[in-house]
Amino acid sequence: MNAPGFSVSAVQGLPEIQPGDDLAALIAEAAGAQLEEGDILVVTSKIVSKAEGRIRQAADREAAIDEETVRPVARRDSLRIVENRLGLVMAAAGVDASNTAPGTVLLLPQDPDRSAVELSDGILRLRGVRVGVIVSDTFGRVWRAGLVDQAIGAGYVTVVDDLRGATDSHGNELAVTVTAVADELAAAGELVKGKLGGNPVALVKGLSAAVTKDAGGGARSLRRPSELDLFSMGTAEARALGRSEAVFARRTIRSFTADPVDAKAVERAVAAAITAPAPHHTTPWSFVEVRTPEVQTRLLDEMLADWIRDLRGDDFSETAIDKRVKRGDVLRGAPVLLVPCLTMEGSHTYPDDRRNTGEREMFLVSTGAAIENLLVALAVEGLGAAWISSSIFCRPTVRRVLELPEHWDPMGCVAIGHPAAPAPDRPPRKVESFLVRR
């Protein structure tokens, strides 16, 4: 839409609107002869709500917000930003105590698009002219201070101007430009309506090209579904959700793509791992990252040889051995291997086996906590991982191939990569089966 100019003025003389009032008749009377074919009315939603009887006692405000809310978006102290039943993200679900009698609050119109159409039809019936109608309300804005009016209802008016595929004055094709005409009209109307002057209706002239022959899809077409919204939650709420879901994001992933793994992501995961609790103020864990293909192959080949030798010593058949060792293939398919190692430096020594065993178990538990931290952090990074125990059974070989100190005990091996497929759904386990209360 490209108009050379337009005018916008406040419609003066409207009375205080009461439930059941014929709003179209009152606006037509107040606008008088200046109301013409192709004009656009921008109507504050509050007078629509009043005419429709959408009034509640102020004492019921919180309950009204609850009723109008579909999902919470953000909260700060008593302020609630929510998605309401109309799909609009607003403070207090649009429930408002301004410009209404003391002790009352207003809810948004039941169906603002229908209200806009009915107003236009009413004007046509009374005055014989077709006008476009915008029902507007006030919104806060992300990333910007201040309030602005937007369209929550529209009838017989262009809502969006889709310029995708058109070319600009330099010959560039517009790929994403869809102008929200209805919101522009709502904001223009607010310039003359204001918040304090008691003028809830604006009259726009000179934009007859925006007035349509049919009612159109309404302002609901401006609403972005929450599942497509890149900013569907407040910052604090998104962080809280991330914290609550982080541990459950960890799943064992056994197949990976060939995509490279960001070294910084692995470093961040190790940084999370080494926050694990540990006895005696020690840090009894280290991690060996194996990325070099030749080193990976040599390590896995020699670990495999040890495994086969053990299985043959246990009198497994060659067929059974082949079947067993295939379980280790997950390590060969991973772009990165990480070998967690336990060190007993800083541990205490006792004169009896009981306490010495307990001492080592403390350090083992700490290493397990570090490995779990690592796996959760990798999942948060969007990486797949699988902890495989095999290096525990061939520690001398792992130390030799990776040139590790003798006091480093490999505690399995973590395969890391981008998941080849999402992990299958896992039914939740019943806490009652694992929690004993005394």
PDB file of C-alpha atoms in Angstrom, residues 157-161 179-183 210 218-219:
ATOM      1  CA  VAL A 157      -9.962  -3.499   6.051  1.00  0.00           C
ATOM      2  CA  THR A 158      -6.615  -4.702   4.747  1.00  0.00           C
ATOM      3  CA  VAL A 159      -4.777  -6.326   7.630  1.00  0.00           C
ATOM      4  CA  VAL A 160      -1.427  -7.023   5.972  1.00  0.00           C
ATOM      5  CA  ASP A 161       0.281  -5.849   2.805  1.00  0.00           C
ATOM      6  CA  THR A 179       3.580  -4.990   6.465  1.00  0.00           C
ATOM      7  CA  ALA A 180       1.109  -5.067   9.363  1.00  0.00           C
ATOM      8  CA  VAL A 181      -1.269  -2.405   7.994  1.00  0.00           C
ATOM      9  CA  ALA A 182      -3.863  -2.967  10.719  1.00  0.00           C
ATOM     10  CA  ASP A 183      -1.294  -2.296  13.437  1.00  0.00           C
ATOM     11  CA  ALA A 210      -7.294  -0.318   2.402  1.00  0.00           C
ATOM     12  CA  GLY A 218      -9.524 -10.222  10.657  1.00  0.00           C
ATOM     13  CA  ALA A 219      -6.684  -9.286  12.974  1.00  0.00           C
TER      14      ALA A 219
END
